[in-house]
Amino acid sequence: IWSWRILQSRAFGRRLPWTSLVPLADCLNHSNVCVRYKLEKDNEIVNPYEKFTHDPESGDFIMYPSKGNSYAEGEEVFNSYGRRSNSHLMLDYGFCLTDNEWESVTFVQRLYRPQEVTELYGKLKACLNRAGFNVVRNLKLNRTTFQKGLMFCRIVNLTEEEADELIKGGDGDGIEKCGTQKIECDVISKSNEVKALHAMLALLNTFDTSALEEDEKLLESEEVEGRLRAAIIYRTERMRIVKRAVDMCEEMLQRIESM
């Protein structure tokens, strides 16, 4: 297991004909930067899909920054281990990042099916389908998915009249013709938006963020280090994601209710 973890956490291979440990390159720390690497032999890039057709002891491994990534003289040079959440980084590499753009918190959103299926339920389901949602979905909340989660809440809180208007806004006059044109469900009405925001808040508040302030104080201490520090960063980042979304909901509610 130890040998496998050493290989798993350090090896290069996606753009190489074989999985390889590359001295020096495998010492670079991870950051969410744009980096590429390649193997060249006789000034030609080795095709990574032509496995075992080249002498593994020949060729040049080249790693370089890409897409505007650059380094000033004296700065630390980073590798990117990929688009990794903090849980992935913790499991495979033993660390995690603050402000990791690939970190998320998963919530389950659902349209509850009544014991006796009503016409409104059918209309809400049709609207969800046209917006690209199933009646049950995982919301992986991060800095970019808040609006998708709120859109789901808007749809499941539609009145029958609002659902009818949304359906007629497409290419058909009834549920049976829904599904051919995708809808983007922005603000529908003041009352719907208030209900949607309260529903979003109720969902977000199922995640406990009460320890956020305490954890942030712990991270200010130099005595907290190693695995304990990484664990606190992991927990803190998840709470920050949820707290930002809660703050957004509350701010939007204040603006709407003051109108």
CSV table of C-alpha atoms in Angstrom, one decimal:
chain,number,residue,atom,x,y,z
A,1,ILE,CA,0.0,0.0,0.0
A,2,TRP,CA,2.8,2.4,0.9
A,3,SER,CA,4.5,1.8,-2.5
A,4,TRP,CA,1.2,2.4,-4.3
A,5,ARG,CA,0.5,5.6,-2.5
A,6,ILE,CA,4.0,6.8,-3.3
A,7,LEU,CA,3.3,6.1,-7.0
A,8,GLN,CA,-0.2,7.5,-6.9
A,9,SER,CA,0.7,10.8,-5.3
A,10,ARG,CA,3.9,11.5,-7.4
A,11,ALA,CA,3.7,9.8,-10.8
A,12,PHE,CA,3.1,11.5,-14.2
A,13,GLY,CA,1.4,9.6,-17.0
A,14,ARG,CA,-1.5,11.2,-18.6
A,15,ARG,CA,0.6,12.7,-21.4
A,16,LEU,CA,3.3,10.1,-21.4
A,17,PRO,CA,3.5,6.7,-23.0
A,18,TRP,CA,4.1,5.2,-19.5
A,19,THR,CA,3.6,6.1,-15.9
A,20,SER,CA,6.8,7.7,-14.6
A,21,LEU,CA,8.4,9.2,-11.6
A,22,VAL,CA,10.2,12.3,-12.7
A,23,PRO,CA,12.9,13.6,-10.3
A,24,LEU,CA,12.6,17.2,-9.3
A,25,ALA,CA,9.2,17.6,-11.2
A,26,ASP,CA,7.6,15.3,-8.6
A,27,CYS,CA,8.8,17.6,-5.8
A,28,LEU,CA,6.7,20.6,-7.0
A,29,ASN,CA,3.9,21.6,-4.7
A,30,HIS,CA,0.3,21.9,-6.0
A,31,SER,CA,-1.6,25.0,-6.8
A,32,ASN,CA,-4.6,25.7,-9.0
A,33,VAL,CA,-2.5,27.0,-11.9
A,34,CYS,CA,-2.3,26.2,-15.6
A,35,VAL,CA,0.6,23.8,-16.3
A,36,ARG,CA,1.4,21.4,-19.1
A,37,TYR,CA,4.0,18.8,-19.6
A,38,LYS,CA,5.2,16.6,-22.5
A,39,LEU,CA,7.9,14.2,-23.5
A,40,GLU,CA,10.1,15.1,-26.5
A,41,LYS,CA,12.5,12.9,-28.4
A,42,ASP,CA,14.6,14.2,-31.2
A,43,ASN,CA,12.6,17.5,-31.0
A,44,GLU,CA,9.3,15.7,-31.6
A,45,ILE,CA,6.5,15.2,-29.1
A,46,VAL,CA,6.1,11.5,-28.1
A,47,ASN,CA,2.5,10.3,-28.7
A,48,PRO,CA,1.3,9.2,-25.3
A,49,TYR,CA,-1.0,6.6,-27.0
A,50,GLU,CA,1.9,4.8,-28.6
A,51,LYS,CA,2.8,3.0,-25.5
A,52,PHE,CA,6.1,1.1,-25.1
A,53,THR,CA,7.3,2.0,-28.6
A,54,HIS,CA,10.0,4.3,-27.3
A,55,ASP,CA,13.1,3.7,-25.2
A,56,PRO,CA,12.1,4.8,-21.7
A,57,GLU,CA,15.7,6.0,-21.0
A,58,SER,CA,15.7,8.5,-23.8
A,59,GLY,CA,13.7,11.8,-24.4
A,60,ASP,CA,13.2,15.0,-22.5
A,61,PHE,CA,10.5,15.6,-20.0
A,62,ILE,CA,9.3,19.3,-20.4
A,63,MET,CA,7.0,21.0,-18.0
A,64,TYR,CA,5.9,24.6,-18.6
A,65,PRO,CA,3.3,27.2,-17.5
A,66,SER,CA,0.3,27.8,-19.8
A,67,LYS,CA,-2.7,30.0,-20.4
A,68,GLY,CA,-1.1,33.1,-19.0
A,69,ASN,CA,0.4,31.5,-16.0
A,70,SER,CA,4.0,32.8,-15.3
A,71,TYR,CA,6.5,33.2,-12.5
A,72,ALA,CA,8.7,36.1,-11.5
A,73,GLU,CA,12.3,35.5,-10.7
A,74,GLY,CA,12.6,34.0,-7.2
A,75,GLU,CA,8.9,32.9,-7.0
A,76,GLU,CA,8.0,29.3,-6.1
A,77,VAL,CA,7.1,27.2,-9.2
A,78,PHE,CA,4.0,25.0,-8.9
A,79,ASN,CA,2.6,22.0,-10.6
A,80,SER,CA,-1.1,21.4,-10.8
A,81,TYR,CA,-2.3,17.9,-9.7
A,82,GLY,CA,-5.6,18.5,-11.5
A,83,ARG,CA,-9.0,20.0,-10.6
A,84,ARG,CA,-9.1,18.5,-7.1
A,85,SER,CA,-11.5,19.2,-4.2
A,86,ASN,CA,-10.0,19.4,-0.8
A,87,SER,CA,-11.3,15.9,0.1
A,88,HIS,CA,-9.4,14.5,-2.9
A,89,LEU,CA,-6.3,16.5,-1.9
A,90,MET,CA,-6.5,15.3,1.7
A,91,LEU,CA,-7.0,11.6,0.7
A,92,ASP,CA,-4.3,11.4,-2.0
A,93,TYR,CA,-1.8,14.0,-0.9
A,94,GLY,CA,-2.4,14.8,2.8
A,95,PHE,CA,-3.1,18.5,2.5
A,96,CYS,CA,-5.8,20.9,1.4
A,97,LEU,CA,-6.0,24.5,0.1
A,98,THR,CA,-7.6,27.6,1.4
A,99,ASP,CA,-10.0,29.3,-1.2
A,100,ASN,CA,-9.9,26.2,-3.4
A,101,GLU,CA,-12.0,26.9,-6.4
A,102,TRP,CA,-12.8,23.2,-6.9
A,103,GLU,CA,-14.1,22.6,-3.4
A,104,SER,CA,-17.9,22.2,-3.0
A,105,VAL,CA,-20.5,21.1,-0.4
A,106,THR,CA,-23.2,18.7,-1.6
A,107,PHE,CA,-26.9,19.3,-0.8
A,108,VAL,CA,-29.9,17.2,-2.0
A,109,GLN,CA,-32.7,19.1,-3.7
A,110,ARG,CA,-36.0,17.4,-4.4
A,111,LEU,CA,-39.5,18.0,-5.6
A,112,TYR,CA,-41.5,15.9,-3.1
A,113,ARG,CA,-44.2,13.7,-4.7
A,114,PRO,CA,-47.6,14.0,-3.0
A,115,GLN,CA,-49.5,10.9,-2.0
A,116,GLU,CA,-52.1,11.8,-4.6
A,117,VAL,CA,-50.4,13.2,-7.7
A,118,THR,CA,-51.9,16.5,-8.6
A,119,GLU,CA,-51.9,18.4,-11.8
A,120,LEU,CA,-49.6,21.0,-10.2
A,121,TYR,CA,-47.0,18.3,-9.5
A,122,GLY,CA,-47.0,17.3,-13.1
A,123,LYS,CA,-46.5,20.9,-14.2
A,124,LEU,CA,-43.6,21.5,-11.8
A,125,LYS,CA,-42.0,18.3,-12.9
A,126,ALA,CA,-42.3,19.4,-16.5
A,127,CYS,CA,-40.8,22.8,-15.7
A,128,LEU,CA,-37.9,21.1,-13.9
A,129,ASN,CA,-37.2,18.8,-16.8
A,130,ARG,CA,-37.2,21.7,-19.2
A,131,ALA,CA,-34.7,23.6,-17.0
A,132,GLY,CA,-32.4,20.5,-17.1
A,133,PHE,CA,-33.2,19.2,-13.6
A,134,ASN,CA,-34.5,15.9,-12.3
A,135,VAL,CA,-37.0,15.8,-9.4
A,136,VAL,CA,-34.1,14.8,-7.2
A,137,ARG,CA,-30.7,16.3,-7.7
A,138,ASN,CA,-27.3,16.9,-6.0
A,139,LEU,CA,-26.4,20.5,-5.7
A,140,LYS,CA,-22.6,20.7,-5.5
A,141,LEU,CA,-22.5,24.2,-4.0
A,142,ASN,CA,-19.5,26.3,-4.8
A,143,ARG,CA,-18.9,29.8,-6.0
A,144,THR,CA,-20.5,29.2,-9.4
A,145,THR,CA,-23.5,27.0,-8.7
A,146,PHE,CA,-25.6,29.1,-6.3
A,147,GLN,CA,-27.9,30.4,-9.0
A,148,LYS,CA,-28.6,26.8,-10.3
A,149,GLY,CA,-29.7,25.9,-6.8
A,150,LEU,CA,-31.9,28.9,-6.5
A,151,MET,CA,-33.4,28.2,-9.9
A,152,PHE,CA,-34.5,24.8,-8.7
A,153,CYS,CA,-36.1,26.4,-5.6
A,154,ARG,CA,-38.0,28.9,-7.8
A,155,ILE,CA,-39.5,26.1,-9.9
A,156,VAL,CA,-40.6,23.9,-7.0
A,157,ASN,CA,-42.3,26.9,-5.4
A,158,LEU,CA,-44.3,28.0,-8.5
A,159,THR,CA,-48.0,28.5,-8.2
A,160,GLU,CA,-50.2,26.7,-10.8
A,161,GLU,CA,-50.7,30.0,-12.7
A,162,GLU,CA,-46.9,30.7,-12.7
A,163,ALA,CA,-46.2,27.2,-13.9
A,164,ASP,CA,-48.7,27.6,-16.7
A,165,GLU,CA,-47.0,30.9,-17.8
A,166,LEU,CA,-43.6,29.2,-17.8
A,167,ILE,CA,-44.9,26.3,-19.8
A,168,LYS,CA,-46.6,28.6,-22.4
A,169,GLY,CA,-43.4,30.6,-22.7
A,170,GLY,CA,-41.8,27.8,-24.7
A,171,ASP,CA,-43.0,26.1,-27.8
A,172,GLY,CA,-46.2,24.4,-26.6
A,173,ASP,CA,-49.4,25.1,-24.7
A,174,GLY,CA,-49.5,22.1,-22.5
A,175,ILE,CA,-47.4,19.7,-20.4
A,176,GLU,CA,-47.4,17.1,-23.1
A,177,LYS,CA,-45.4,19.4,-25.4
A,178,CYS,CA,-42.8,20.4,-22.7
A,179,GLY,CA,-39.2,19.3,-23.0
A,180,THR,CA,-38.2,20.5,-26.4
A,181,GLN,CA,-37.0,23.9,-25.4
A,182,LYS,CA,-34.9,24.5,-22.4
A,183,ILE,CA,-36.0,27.3,-20.0
A,184,GLU,CA,-33.9,29.6,-17.9
A,185,CYS,CA,-35.9,30.3,-14.8
A,186,ASP,CA,-35.0,33.8,-13.6
A,187,VAL,CA,-37.0,35.9,-11.1
A,188,ILE,CA,-40.7,35.1,-11.7
A,189,SER,CA,-42.5,37.2,-9.2
A,190,LYS,CA,-41.8,38.8,-5.8
A,191,SER,CA,-43.7,36.2,-3.9
A,192,ASN,CA,-42.0,33.3,-5.7
A,193,GLU,CA,-38.6,34.8,-5.2
A,194,VAL,CA,-39.3,35.2,-1.4
A,195,LYS,CA,-40.4,31.6,-1.2
A,196,ALA,CA,-37.5,30.4,-3.2
A,197,LEU,CA,-35.0,32.2,-1.1
A,198,HIS,CA,-36.5,30.9,2.1
A,199,ALA,CA,-36.4,27.4,0.7
A,200,MET,CA,-32.8,27.9,-0.2
A,201,LEU,CA,-32.0,29.2,3.3
A,202,ALA,CA,-33.7,26.2,4.9
A,203,LEU,CA,-31.6,23.8,2.8
A,204,LEU,CA,-28.4,25.7,3.5
A,205,ASN,CA,-29.1,25.8,7.3
A,206,THR,CA,-29.0,22.0,7.4
A,207,PHE,CA,-25.2,22.4,7.3
A,208,ASP,CA,-23.8,23.6,10.6
A,209,THR,CA,-21.5,26.6,10.3
A,210,SER,CA,-21.5,27.6,14.0
A,211,ALA,CA,-17.9,26.6,14.5
A,212,LEU,CA,-16.6,28.9,11.6
A,213,GLU,CA,-15.4,31.7,13.8
A,214,GLU,CA,-13.7,29.4,16.3
A,215,ASP,CA,-12.0,27.5,13.5
A,216,GLU,CA,-10.7,30.7,11.9
A,217,LYS,CA,-9.2,31.7,15.2
A,218,LEU,CA,-7.5,28.4,15.5
A,219,LEU,CA,-5.9,28.9,12.0
A,220,GLU,CA,-4.4,32.1,13.2
A,221,SER,CA,-2.4,30.2,15.8
A,222,GLU,CA,1.1,29.0,14.8
A,223,GLU,CA,0.7,26.1,17.2
A,224,VAL,CA,-1.9,24.4,15.0
A,225,GLU,CA,0.1,22.6,12.3
A,226,GLY,CA,0.4,19.4,10.3
A,227,ARG,CA,-2.6,17.2,9.9
A,228,LEU,CA,-4.6,19.0,12.4
A,229,ARG,CA,-4.2,22.3,10.5
A,230,ALA,CA,-5.2,20.6,7.2
A,231,ALA,CA,-8.3,19.1,8.8
A,232,ILE,CA,-9.3,22.5,10.2
A,233,ILE,CA,-8.7,24.1,6.8
A,234,TYR,CA,-10.9,21.4,5.2
A,235,ARG,CA,-13.8,22.0,7.6
A,236,THR,CA,-13.4,25.8,7.5
A,237,GLU,CA,-13.5,26.0,3.7
A,238,ARG,CA,-16.7,24.0,3.6
A,239,MET,CA,-18.3,26.3,6.2
A,240,ARG,CA,-17.2,29.4,4.3
A,241,ILE,CA,-18.9,28.1,1.1
A,242,VAL,CA,-22.2,27.7,2.9
A,243,LYS,CA,-21.8,30.9,4.9
A,244,ARG,CA,-21.3,32.9,1.6
A,245,ALA,CA,-24.4,31.4,0.1
A,246,VAL,CA,-26.4,32.1,3.3
A,247,ASP,CA,-25.3,35.7,3.3
A,248,MET,CA,-26.3,36.0,-0.4
A,249,CYS,CA,-29.8,34.7,0.4
A,250,GLU,CA,-30.2,37.0,3.3
A,251,GLU,CA,-29.0,40.0,1.3
A,252,MET,CA,-31.3,39.2,-1.6
A,253,LEU,CA,-34.3,38.8,0.8
A,254,GLN,CA,-33.6,42.2,2.4
A,255,ARG,CA,-33.5,43.9,-1.0
A,256,ILE,CA,-36.7,42.2,-2.1
A,257,GLU,CA,-38.7,42.8,1.1
A,258,SER,CA,-37.6,46.5,1.0
A,259,MET,CA,-39.1,47.0,-2.5
